[in-house]
Amino acid sequence: MRRKVIAGNWKMNMLPNETLSFIEALAPHVKNSEVEVILCVPYTDLFYALLAAQETNIKIGAQNMHWEDSGAYTGEVSAKMLKSIGVEYVILGHSERRQYFAETDETVNKKVKKALEEGLKPIVCVGETLEQREAEKTDEVIGKQIEIGLGGLKETDFATLIIAYEPIWAIGTGKTATSEQANETIRAIRKKIVEMYGNEVASNVIIQYGGSVKSANAKELFTTSDIDGGLVGGASLKVEEFEKIINFS
Ligand code: PGA
């Protein structure tokens, strides 16, 4: 049985003092949760988040990293650096990074490999645009993102990494994919993983849905056959709303 994982993606939001009070307020509401809870916070909040989350079951992640260990890469942060302060997860290949910061499937692949090598758990995002969905290219587009982005890995890596299916047209738009649409695409992702790594890997890998998840649609999405929880943007910025999503059942 696959576990459910719900991760907040704070994007470029929240200051250290807000981070501290958010985690302090959230922790008691999720302490008996069977869902794995992760908060992916800005670099400047990581240390505070790790401190605040210490005695809780909330895990902390970053939102990006570089694939090199160190060097002349102004403005970048390495997997080693994240690991050194105790970060556990890292979002890789988010559509906003692909769209605004020239992230490609090839750089995602280098980052995934480095993260795994350093013992960080990647949350790897894939997803199609509205244009691609309307042209019925969803499976093809995502197939390529998976083929390159998750190419050359070991079968055992899939026990550590998480895939997040995030249709770009549903991110921050208030438009959610229907649970059928999301489940169907996630099933297609598993099929792709079967081709690449076999049945067992595909049926055990955690695949989340992301894109305008809120408390009102969490249950419907997360109780489908193939969706193992969510990557939550906007709705993860309010304690009460995020707590309801985590406790969806
Ligand atoms: P959203 O963002 O929940 O605000 O749509 C999801 C994401 O980008 O991970």
PDB file of N, CA and C in Angstrom, residues 134-225:
ATOM      1  N   GLU A 134      -5.422  20.295 -24.821  1.00  0.00           N
ATOM      2  CA  GLU A 134      -6.471  20.405 -25.845  1.00  0.00           C
ATOM      3  C   GLU A 134      -6.077  19.716 -27.152  1.00  0.00           C
ATOM      4  N   ALA A 135      -4.771  19.670 -27.420  1.00  0.00           N
ATOM      5  CA  ALA A 135      -4.296  18.970 -28.630  1.00  0.00           C
ATOM      6  C   ALA A 135      -4.114  17.472 -28.366  1.00  0.00           C
ATOM      7  N   GLU A 136      -4.577  17.022 -27.204  1.00  0.00           N
ATOM      8  CA  GLU A 136      -4.458  15.611 -26.795  1.00  0.00           C
ATOM      9  C   GLU A 136      -3.017  15.110 -26.784  1.00  0.00           C
ATOM     10  N   LYS A 137      -2.126  16.012 -26.330  1.00  0.00           N
ATOM     11  CA  LYS A 137      -0.702  15.661 -26.283  1.00  0.00           C
ATOM     12  C   LYS A 137      -0.230  15.409 -24.857  1.00  0.00           C
ATOM     13  N   THR A 138      -1.162  15.364 -23.897  1.00  0.00           N
ATOM     14  CA  THR A 138      -0.779  15.267 -22.484  1.00  0.00           C
ATOM     15  C   THR A 138       0.163  14.094 -22.210  1.00  0.00           C
ATOM     16  N   ASP A 139      -0.237  12.907 -22.618  1.00  0.00           N
ATOM     17  CA  ASP A 139       0.572  11.729 -22.297  1.00  0.00           C
ATOM     18  C   ASP A 139       1.946  11.779 -22.968  1.00  0.00           C
ATOM     19  N   GLU A 140       1.952  12.307 -24.185  1.00  0.00           N
ATOM     20  CA  GLU A 140       3.214  12.406 -24.929  1.00  0.00           C
ATOM     21  C   GLU A 140       4.177  13.384 -24.247  1.00  0.00           C
ATOM     22  N   VAL A 141       3.629  14.558 -23.855  1.00  0.00           N
ATOM     23  CA  VAL A 141       4.453  15.599 -23.231  1.00  0.00           C
ATOM     24  C   VAL A 141       5.012  15.104 -21.893  1.00  0.00           C
ATOM     25  N   ILE A 142       4.132  14.524 -21.098  1.00  0.00           N
ATOM     26  CA  ILE A 142       4.558  14.056 -19.785  1.00  0.00           C
ATOM     27  C   ILE A 142       5.479  12.836 -19.923  1.00  0.00           C
ATOM     28  N   GLY A 143       5.193  12.016 -20.919  1.00  0.00           N
ATOM     29  CA  GLY A 143       6.053  10.868 -21.187  1.00  0.00           C
ATOM     30  C   GLY A 143       7.493  11.298 -21.425  1.00  0.00           C
ATOM     31  N   LYS A 144       7.656  12.366 -22.181  1.00  0.00           N
ATOM     32  CA  LYS A 144       9.007  12.860 -22.475  1.00  0.00           C
ATOM     33  C   LYS A 144       9.658  13.464 -21.228  1.00  0.00           C
ATOM     34  N   GLN A 145       8.851  14.190 -20.441  1.00  0.00           N
ATOM     35  CA  GLN A 145       9.396  14.775 -19.204  1.00  0.00           C
ATOM     36  C   GLN A 145       9.910  13.673 -18.274  1.00  0.00           C
ATOM     37  N   ILE A 146       9.176  12.568 -18.246  1.00  0.00           N
ATOM     38  CA  ILE A 146       9.561  11.451 -17.370  1.00  0.00           C
ATOM     39  C   ILE A 146      10.769  10.711 -17.951  1.00  0.00           C
ATOM     40  N   GLU A 147      10.706  10.486 -19.253  1.00  0.00           N
ATOM     41  CA  GLU A 147      11.770   9.720 -19.903  1.00  0.00           C
ATOM     42  C   GLU A 147      13.126  10.389 -19.681  1.00  0.00           C
ATOM     43  N   ILE A 148      13.185  11.705 -19.884  1.00  0.00           N
ATOM     44  CA  ILE A 148      14.462  12.407 -19.729  1.00  0.00           C
ATOM     45  C   ILE A 148      14.707  12.750 -18.256  1.00  0.00           C
ATOM     46  N   GLY A 149      13.710  13.363 -17.627  1.00  0.00           N
ATOM     47  CA  GLY A 149      13.885  13.834 -16.247  1.00  0.00           C
ATOM     48  C   GLY A 149      14.176  12.718 -15.258  1.00  0.00           C
ATOM     49  N   LEU A 150      13.572  11.559 -15.505  1.00  0.00           N
ATOM     50  CA  LEU A 150      13.765  10.442 -14.572  1.00  0.00           C
ATOM     51  C   LEU A 150      14.511   9.286 -15.238  1.00  0.00           C
ATOM     52  N   GLY A 151      15.291   9.618 -16.268  1.00  0.00           N
ATOM     53  CA  GLY A 151      16.065   8.587 -16.959  1.00  0.00           C
ATOM     54  C   GLY A 151      17.318   8.219 -16.184  1.00  0.00           C
ATOM     55  N   GLY A 152      17.784   7.005 -16.388  1.00  0.00           N
ATOM     56  CA  GLY A 152      19.078   6.583 -15.828  1.00  0.00           C
ATOM     57  C   GLY A 152      19.121   6.457 -14.314  1.00  0.00           C
ATOM     58  N   LEU A 153      17.971   6.217 -13.702  1.00  0.00           N
ATOM     59  CA  LEU A 153      17.962   6.064 -12.241  1.00  0.00           C
ATOM     60  C   LEU A 153      17.963   4.580 -11.873  1.00  0.00           C
ATOM     61  N   LYS A 154      18.180   4.306 -10.603  1.00  0.00           N
ATOM     62  CA  LYS A 154      18.094   2.928 -10.128  1.00  0.00           C
ATOM     63  C   LYS A 154      16.656   2.654  -9.669  1.00  0.00           C
ATOM     64  N   GLU A 155      16.254   1.405  -9.766  1.00  0.00           N
ATOM     65  CA  GLU A 155      14.893   1.060  -9.321  1.00  0.00           C
ATOM     66  C   GLU A 155      14.660   1.487  -7.881  1.00  0.00           C
ATOM     67  N   THR A 156      15.683   1.329  -7.061  1.00  0.00           N
ATOM     68  CA  THR A 156      15.545   1.660  -5.635  1.00  0.00           C
ATOM     69  C   THR A 156      15.328   3.164  -5.401  1.00  0.00           C
ATOM     70  N   ASP A 157      15.743   3.986  -6.367  1.00  0.00           N
ATOM     71  CA  ASP A 157      15.549   5.439  -6.211  1.00  0.00           C
ATOM     72  C   ASP A 157      14.073   5.804  -6.111  1.00  0.00           C
ATOM     73  N   PHE A 158      13.228   4.951  -6.681  1.00  0.00           N
ATOM     74  CA  PHE A 158      11.796   5.271  -6.714  1.00  0.00           C
ATOM     75  C   PHE A 158      11.095   5.021  -5.375  1.00  0.00           C
ATOM     76  N   ALA A 159      11.828   4.438  -4.450  1.00  0.00           N
ATOM     77  CA  ALA A 159      11.280   4.323  -3.101  1.00  0.00           C
ATOM     78  C   ALA A 159      11.475   5.648  -2.371  1.00  0.00           C
ATOM     79  N   THR A 160      12.395   6.475  -2.877  1.00  0.00           N
ATOM     80  CA  THR A 160      12.743   7.741  -2.229  1.00  0.00           C
ATOM     81  C   THR A 160      12.071   8.924  -2.912  1.00  0.00           C
ATOM     82  N   LEU A 161      12.068   8.915  -4.239  1.00  0.00           N
ATOM     83  CA  LEU A 161      11.562  10.116  -4.914  1.00  0.00           C
ATOM     84  C   LEU A 161      10.043  10.093  -5.040  1.00  0.00           C
ATOM     85  N   ILE A 162       9.500  11.283  -5.222  1.00  0.00           N
ATOM     86  CA  ILE A 162       8.063  11.468  -5.397  1.00  0.00           C
ATOM     87  C   ILE A 162       7.866  12.177  -6.731  1.00  0.00           C
ATOM     88  N   ILE A 163       6.831  11.805  -7.446  1.00  0.00           N
ATOM     89  CA  ILE A 163       6.481  12.525  -8.673  1.00  0.00           C
ATOM     90  C   ILE A 163       5.242  13.366  -8.368  1.00  0.00           C
ATOM     91  N   ALA A 164       5.245  14.600  -8.851  1.00  0.00           N
ATOM     92  CA  ALA A 164       4.048  15.431  -8.693  1.00  0.00           C
ATOM     93  C   ALA A 164       3.508  15.763 -10.075  1.00  0.00           C
ATOM     94  N   TYR A 165       2.294  15.314 -10.354  1.00  0.00           N
ATOM     95  CA  TYR A 165       1.650  15.678 -11.620  1.00  0.00           C
ATOM     96  C   TYR A 165       0.913  16.989 -11.417  1.00  0.00           C
ATOM     97  N   GLU A 166       1.403  18.024 -12.098  1.00  0.00           N
ATOM     98  CA  GLU A 166       0.796  19.350 -11.967  1.00  0.00           C
ATOM     99  C   GLU A 166       0.452  19.922 -13.338  1.00  0.00           C
ATOM    100  N   PRO A 167      -0.797  19.780 -13.763  1.00  0.00           N
ATOM    101  CA  PRO A 167      -1.180  20.408 -15.026  1.00  0.00           C
ATOM    102  C   PRO A 167      -0.989  21.920 -14.911  1.00  0.00           C
ATOM    103  N   ILE A 168      -0.241  22.504 -15.827  1.00  0.00           N
ATOM    104  CA  ILE A 168       0.139  23.918 -15.704  1.00  0.00           C
ATOM    105  C   ILE A 168      -1.092  24.814 -15.685  1.00  0.00           C
ATOM    106  N   TRP A 169      -2.109  24.426 -16.420  1.00  0.00           N
ATOM    107  CA  TRP A 169      -3.333  25.224 -16.503  1.00  0.00           C
ATOM    108  C   TRP A 169      -4.123  25.227 -15.199  1.00  0.00           C
ATOM    109  N   ALA A 170      -3.744  24.355 -14.271  1.00  0.00           N
ATOM    110  CA  ALA A 170      -4.469  24.282 -12.994  1.00  0.00           C
ATOM    111  C   ALA A 170      -3.711  24.961 -11.862  1.00  0.00           C
ATOM    112  N   ILE A 171      -2.459  25.391 -12.138  1.00  0.00           N
ATOM    113  CA  ILE A 171      -1.639  25.956 -11.066  1.00  0.00           C
ATOM    114  C   ILE A 171      -2.001  27.417 -10.827  1.00  0.00           C
ATOM    115  N   GLY A 172      -2.446  27.704  -9.622  1.00  0.00           N
ATOM    116  CA  GLY A 172      -2.729  29.080  -9.230  1.00  0.00           C
ATOM    117  C   GLY A 172      -3.880  29.717  -9.992  1.00  0.00           C
ATOM    118  N   THR A 173      -4.648  28.928 -10.706  1.00  0.00           N
ATOM    119  CA  THR A 173      -5.721  29.479 -11.539  1.00  0.00           C
ATOM    120  C   THR A 173      -7.093  29.269 -10.918  1.00  0.00           C
ATOM    121  N   GLY A 174      -7.139  28.434  -9.881  1.00  0.00           N
ATOM    122  CA  GLY A 174      -8.435  28.104  -9.304  1.00  0.00           C
ATOM    123  C   GLY A 174      -9.121  26.995 -10.095  1.00  0.00           C
ATOM    124  N   LYS A 175      -8.553  26.661 -11.261  1.00  0.00           N
ATOM    125  CA  LYS A 175      -9.098  25.568 -12.081  1.00  0.00           C
ATOM    126  C   LYS A 175      -8.427  24.277 -11.669  1.00  0.00           C
ATOM    127  N   THR A 176      -9.174  23.355 -11.109  1.00  0.00           N
ATOM    128  CA  THR A 176      -8.576  22.082 -10.724  1.00  0.00           C
ATOM    129  C   THR A 176      -8.883  21.064 -11.811  1.00  0.00           C
ATOM    130  N   ALA A 177      -7.958  20.157 -12.027  1.00  0.00           N
ATOM    131  CA  ALA A 177      -8.290  19.023 -12.896  1.00  0.00           C
ATOM    132  C   ALA A 177      -9.365  18.237 -12.160  1.00  0.00           C
ATOM    133  N   THR A 178     -10.286  17.624 -12.873  1.00  0.00           N
ATOM    134  CA  THR A 178     -11.255  16.775 -12.183  1.00  0.00           C
ATOM    135  C   THR A 178     -10.491  15.572 -11.639  1.00  0.00           C
ATOM    136  N   SER A 179     -11.081  14.928 -10.656  1.00  0.00           N
ATOM    137  CA  SER A 179     -10.379  13.775 -10.084  1.00  0.00           C
ATOM    138  C   SER A 179     -10.190  12.695 -11.145  1.00  0.00           C
ATOM    139  N   GLU A 180     -11.121  12.605 -12.084  1.00  0.00           N
ATOM    140  CA  GLU A 180     -10.973  11.615 -13.171  1.00  0.00           C
ATOM    141  C   GLU A 180      -9.784  11.978 -14.068  1.00  0.00           C
ATOM    142  N   GLN A 181      -9.722  13.257 -14.455  1.00  0.00           N
ATOM    143  CA  GLN A 181      -8.609  13.705 -15.315  1.00  0.00           C
ATOM    144  C   GLN A 181      -7.269  13.454 -14.636  1.00  0.00           C
ATOM    145  N   ALA A 182      -7.180  13.851 -13.364  1.00  0.00           N
ATOM    146  CA  ALA A 182      -5.911  13.721 -12.641  1.00  0.00           C
ATOM    147  C   ALA A 182      -5.545  12.254 -12.469  1.00  0.00           C
ATOM    148  N   ASN A 183      -6.531  11.471 -12.104  1.00  0.00           N
ATOM    149  CA  ASN A 183      -6.266  10.042 -11.883  1.00  0.00           C
ATOM    150  C   ASN A 183      -5.844   9.356 -13.178  1.00  0.00           C
ATOM    151  N   GLU A 184      -6.509   9.732 -14.259  1.00  0.00           N
ATOM    152  CA  GLU A 184      -6.207   9.122 -15.553  1.00  0.00           C
ATOM    153  C   GLU A 184      -4.773   9.459 -16.004  1.00  0.00           C
ATOM    154  N   THR A 185      -4.393  10.721 -15.832  1.00  0.00           N
ATOM    155  CA  THR A 185      -3.035  11.104 -16.239  1.00  0.00           C
ATOM    156  C   THR A 185      -2.001  10.453 -15.330  1.00  0.00           C
ATOM    157  N   ILE A 186      -2.312  10.354 -14.065  1.00  0.00           N
ATOM    158  CA  ILE A 186      -1.362   9.709 -13.152  1.00  0.00           C
ATOM    159  C   ILE A 186      -1.241   8.227 -13.498  1.00  0.00           C
ATOM    160  N   ARG A 187      -2.328   7.652 -13.948  1.00  0.00           N
ATOM    161  CA  ARG A 187      -2.243   6.259 -14.386  1.00  0.00           C
ATOM    162  C   ARG A 187      -1.339   6.139 -15.626  1.00  0.00           C
ATOM    163  N   ALA A 188      -1.433   7.127 -16.507  1.00  0.00           N
ATOM    164  CA  ALA A 188      -0.562   7.127 -17.690  1.00  0.00           C
ATOM    165  C   ALA A 188       0.909   7.283 -17.279  1.00  0.00           C
ATOM    166  N   ILE A 189       1.133   8.056 -16.233  1.00  0.00           N
ATOM    167  CA  ILE A 189       2.508   8.207 -15.723  1.00  0.00           C
ATOM    168  C   ILE A 189       3.022   6.860 -15.213  1.00  0.00           C
ATOM    169  N   ARG A 190       2.174   6.156 -14.481  1.00  0.00           N
ATOM    170  CA  ARG A 190       2.596   4.824 -13.992  1.00  0.00           C
ATOM    171  C   ARG A 190       2.918   3.892 -15.163  1.00  0.00           C
ATOM    172  N   LYS A 191       2.130   4.001 -16.233  1.00  0.00           N
ATOM    173  CA  LYS A 191       2.370   3.153 -17.407  1.00  0.00           C
ATOM    174  C   LYS A 191       3.754   3.446 -18.000  1.00  0.00           C
ATOM    175  N   LYS A 192       4.077   4.726 -18.043  1.00  0.00           N
ATOM    176  CA  LYS A 192       5.395   5.129 -18.554  1.00  0.00           C
ATOM    177  C   LYS A 192       6.504   4.543 -17.660  1.00  0.00           C
ATOM    178  N   ILE A 193       6.282   4.603 -16.367  1.00  0.00           N
ATOM    179  CA  ILE A 193       7.285   4.065 -15.428  1.00  0.00           C
ATOM    180  C   ILE A 193       7.393   2.537 -15.587  1.00  0.00           C
ATOM    181  N   VAL A 194       6.279   1.885 -15.895  1.00  0.00           N
ATOM    182  CA  VAL A 194       6.334   0.432 -16.156  1.00  0.00           C
ATOM    183  C   VAL A 194       7.298   0.160 -17.307  1.00  0.00           C
ATOM    184  N   GLU A 195       7.149   0.950 -18.399  1.00  0.00           N
ATOM    185  CA  GLU A 195       8.026   0.772 -19.569  1.00  0.00           C
ATOM    186  C   GLU A 195       9.493   0.955 -19.190  1.00  0.00           C
ATOM    187  N   MET A 196       9.753   1.917 -18.320  1.00  0.00           N
ATOM    188  CA  MET A 196      11.144   2.256 -18.006  1.00  0.00           C
ATOM    189  C   MET A 196      11.741   1.402 -16.896  1.00  0.00           C
ATOM    190  N   TYR A 197      10.942   1.089 -15.883  1.00  0.00           N
ATOM    191  CA  TYR A 197      11.510   0.448 -14.688  1.00  0.00           C
ATOM    192  C   TYR A 197      10.734  -0.776 -14.193  1.00  0.00           C
ATOM    193  N   GLY A 198       9.663  -1.114 -14.890  1.00  0.00           N
ATOM    194  CA  GLY A 198       8.934  -2.331 -14.515  1.00  0.00           C
ATOM    195  C   GLY A 198       7.744  -2.075 -13.606  1.00  0.00           C
ATOM    196  N   ASN A 199       6.959  -3.137 -13.479  1.00  0.00           N
ATOM    197  CA  ASN A 199       5.700  -3.077 -12.754  1.00  0.00           C
ATOM    198  C   ASN A 199       5.797  -2.696 -11.293  1.00  0.00           C
ATOM    199  N   GLU A 200       6.752  -3.320 -10.611  1.00  0.00           N
ATOM    200  CA  GLU A 200       6.817  -3.125  -9.173  1.00  0.00           C
ATOM    201  C   GLU A 200       7.142  -1.679  -8.825  1.00  0.00           C
ATOM    202  N   VAL A 201       8.134  -1.127  -9.533  1.00  0.00           N
ATOM    203  CA  VAL A 201       8.506   0.270  -9.308  1.00  0.00           C
ATOM    204  C   VAL A 201       7.293   1.167  -9.563  1.00  0.00           C
ATOM    205  N   ALA A 202       6.608   0.919 -10.676  1.00  0.00           N
ATOM    206  CA  ALA A 202       5.486   1.781 -11.071  1.00  0.00           C
ATOM    207  C   ALA A 202       4.327   1.716 -10.087  1.00  0.00           C
ATOM    208  N   SER A 203       4.083   0.536  -9.538  1.00  0.00           N
ATOM    209  CA  SER A 203       2.929   0.465  -8.644  1.00  0.00           C
ATOM    210  C   SER A 203       3.268   0.957  -7.239  1.00  0.00           C
ATOM    211  N   ASN A 204       4.559   1.102  -6.936  1.00  0.00           N
ATOM    212  CA  ASN A 204       4.929   1.582  -5.596  1.00  0.00           C
ATOM    213  C   ASN A 204       5.318   3.058  -5.521  1.00  0.00           C
ATOM    214  N   VAL A 205       5.634   3.671  -6.659  1.00  0.00           N
ATOM    215  CA  VAL A 205       6.109   5.061  -6.595  1.00  0.00           C
ATOM    216  C   VAL A 205       4.954   5.988  -6.197  1.00  0.00           C
ATOM    217  N   ILE A 206       5.283   6.954  -5.333  1.00  0.00           N
ATOM    218  CA  ILE A 206       4.285   7.931  -4.886  1.00  0.00           C
ATOM    219  C   ILE A 206       4.104   8.988  -5.973  1.00  0.00           C
ATOM    220  N   ILE A 207       2.867   9.204  -6.396  1.00  0.00           N
ATOM    221  CA  ILE A 207       2.574  10.255  -7.381  1.00  0.00           C
ATOM    222  C   ILE A 207       1.473  11.165  -6.843  1.00  0.00           C
ATOM    223  N   GLN A 208       1.858  12.432  -6.655  1.00  0.00           N
ATOM    224  CA  GLN A 208       0.912  13.422  -6.138  1.00  0.00           C
ATOM    225  C   GLN A 208       0.228  14.160  -7.278  1.00  0.00           C
ATOM    226  N   TYR A 209      -0.874  14.806  -6.935  1.00  0.00           N
ATOM    227  CA  TYR A 209      -1.503  15.752  -7.854  1.00  0.00           C
ATOM    228  C   TYR A 209      -1.285  17.172  -7.303  1.00  0.00           C
ATOM    229  N   GLY A 210      -1.055  18.130  -8.178  1.00  0.00           N
ATOM    230  CA  GLY A 210      -0.960  19.526  -7.753  1.00  0.00           C
ATOM    231  C   GLY A 210      -1.648  20.434  -8.747  1.00  0.00           C
ATOM    232  N   GLY A 211      -2.220  21.529  -8.259  1.00  0.00           N
ATOM    233  CA  GLY A 211      -2.925  22.481  -9.116  1.00  0.00           C
ATOM    234  C   GLY A 211      -4.253  22.841  -8.483  1.00  0.00           C
ATOM    235  N   SER A 212      -4.244  23.975  -7.754  1.00  0.00           N
ATOM    236  CA  SER A 212      -5.462  24.473  -7.096  1.00  0.00           C
ATOM    237  C   SER A 212      -6.126  23.461  -6.172  1.00  0.00           C
ATOM    238  N   VAL A 213      -5.295  22.686  -5.472  1.00  0.00           N
ATOM    239  CA  VAL A 213      -5.845  21.815  -4.421  1.00  0.00           C
ATOM    240  C   VAL A 213      -6.306  22.699  -3.272  1.00  0.00           C
ATOM    241  N   LYS A 214      -7.484  22.435  -2.752  1.00  0.00           N
ATOM    242  CA  LYS A 214      -7.990  23.145  -1.572  1.00  0.00           C
ATOM    243  C   LYS A 214      -8.800  22.168  -0.728  1.00  0.00           C
ATOM    244  N   SER A 215      -9.238  22.639   0.451  1.00  0.00           N
ATOM    245  CA  SER A 215      -9.934  21.705   1.342  1.00  0.00           C
ATOM    246  C   SER A 215     -11.212  21.171   0.690  1.00  0.00           C
ATOM    247  N   ALA A 216     -11.820  21.986  -0.182  1.00  0.00           N
ATOM    248  CA  ALA A 216     -13.079  21.583  -0.799  1.00  0.00           C
ATOM    249  C   ALA A 216     -12.923  20.460  -1.825  1.00  0.00           C
ATOM    250  N   ASN A 217     -11.718  20.294  -2.388  1.00  0.00           N
ATOM    251  CA  ASN A 217     -11.572  19.228  -3.397  1.00  0.00           C
ATOM    252  C   ASN A 217     -10.564  18.151  -3.003  1.00  0.00           C
ATOM    253  N   ALA A 218      -9.937  18.320  -1.821  1.00  0.00           N
ATOM    254  CA  ALA A 218      -8.861  17.392  -1.425  1.00  0.00           C
ATOM    255  C   ALA A 218      -9.353  15.956  -1.327  1.00  0.00           C
ATOM    256  N   LYS A 219     -10.483  15.774  -0.675  1.00  0.00           N
ATOM    257  CA  LYS A 219     -10.950  14.414  -0.445  1.00  0.00           C
ATOM    258  C   LYS A 219     -11.258  13.695  -1.761  1.00  0.00           C
ATOM    259  N   GLU A 220     -11.942  14.406  -2.638  1.00  0.00           N
ATOM    260  CA  GLU A 220     -12.302  13.783  -3.909  1.00  0.00           C
ATOM    261  C   GLU A 220     -11.057  13.375  -4.705  1.00  0.00           C
ATOM    262  N   LEU A 221     -10.057  14.255  -4.683  1.00  0.00           N
ATOM    263  CA  LEU A 221      -8.832  13.953  -5.432  1.00  0.00           C
ATOM    264  C   LEU A 221      -8.046  12.812  -4.778  1.00  0.00           C
ATOM    265  N   PHE A 222      -7.898  12.893  -3.458  1.00  0.00           N
ATOM    266  CA  PHE A 222      -6.946  12.001  -2.781  1.00  0.00           C
ATOM    267  C   PHE A 222      -7.519  10.615  -2.471  1.00  0.00           C
ATOM    268  N   THR A 223      -8.802  10.401  -2.789  1.00  0.00           N
ATOM    269  CA  THR A 223      -9.352   9.067  -2.546  1.00  0.00           C
ATOM    270  C   THR A 223      -9.525   8.280  -3.851  1.00  0.00           C
ATOM    271  N   THR A 224      -8.971   8.808  -4.931  1.00  0.00           N
ATOM    272  CA  THR A 224      -8.985   8.051  -6.194  1.00  0.00           C
ATOM    273  C   THR A 224      -7.902   6.969  -6.136  1.00  0.00           C
ATOM    274  N   SER A 225      -7.935   6.084  -7.113  1.00  0.00           N
ATOM    275  CA  SER A 225      -7.058   4.903  -7.050  1.00  0.00           C
ATOM    276  C   SER A 225      -5.570   5.221  -7.139  1.00  0.00           C
TER     277      SER A 225
END
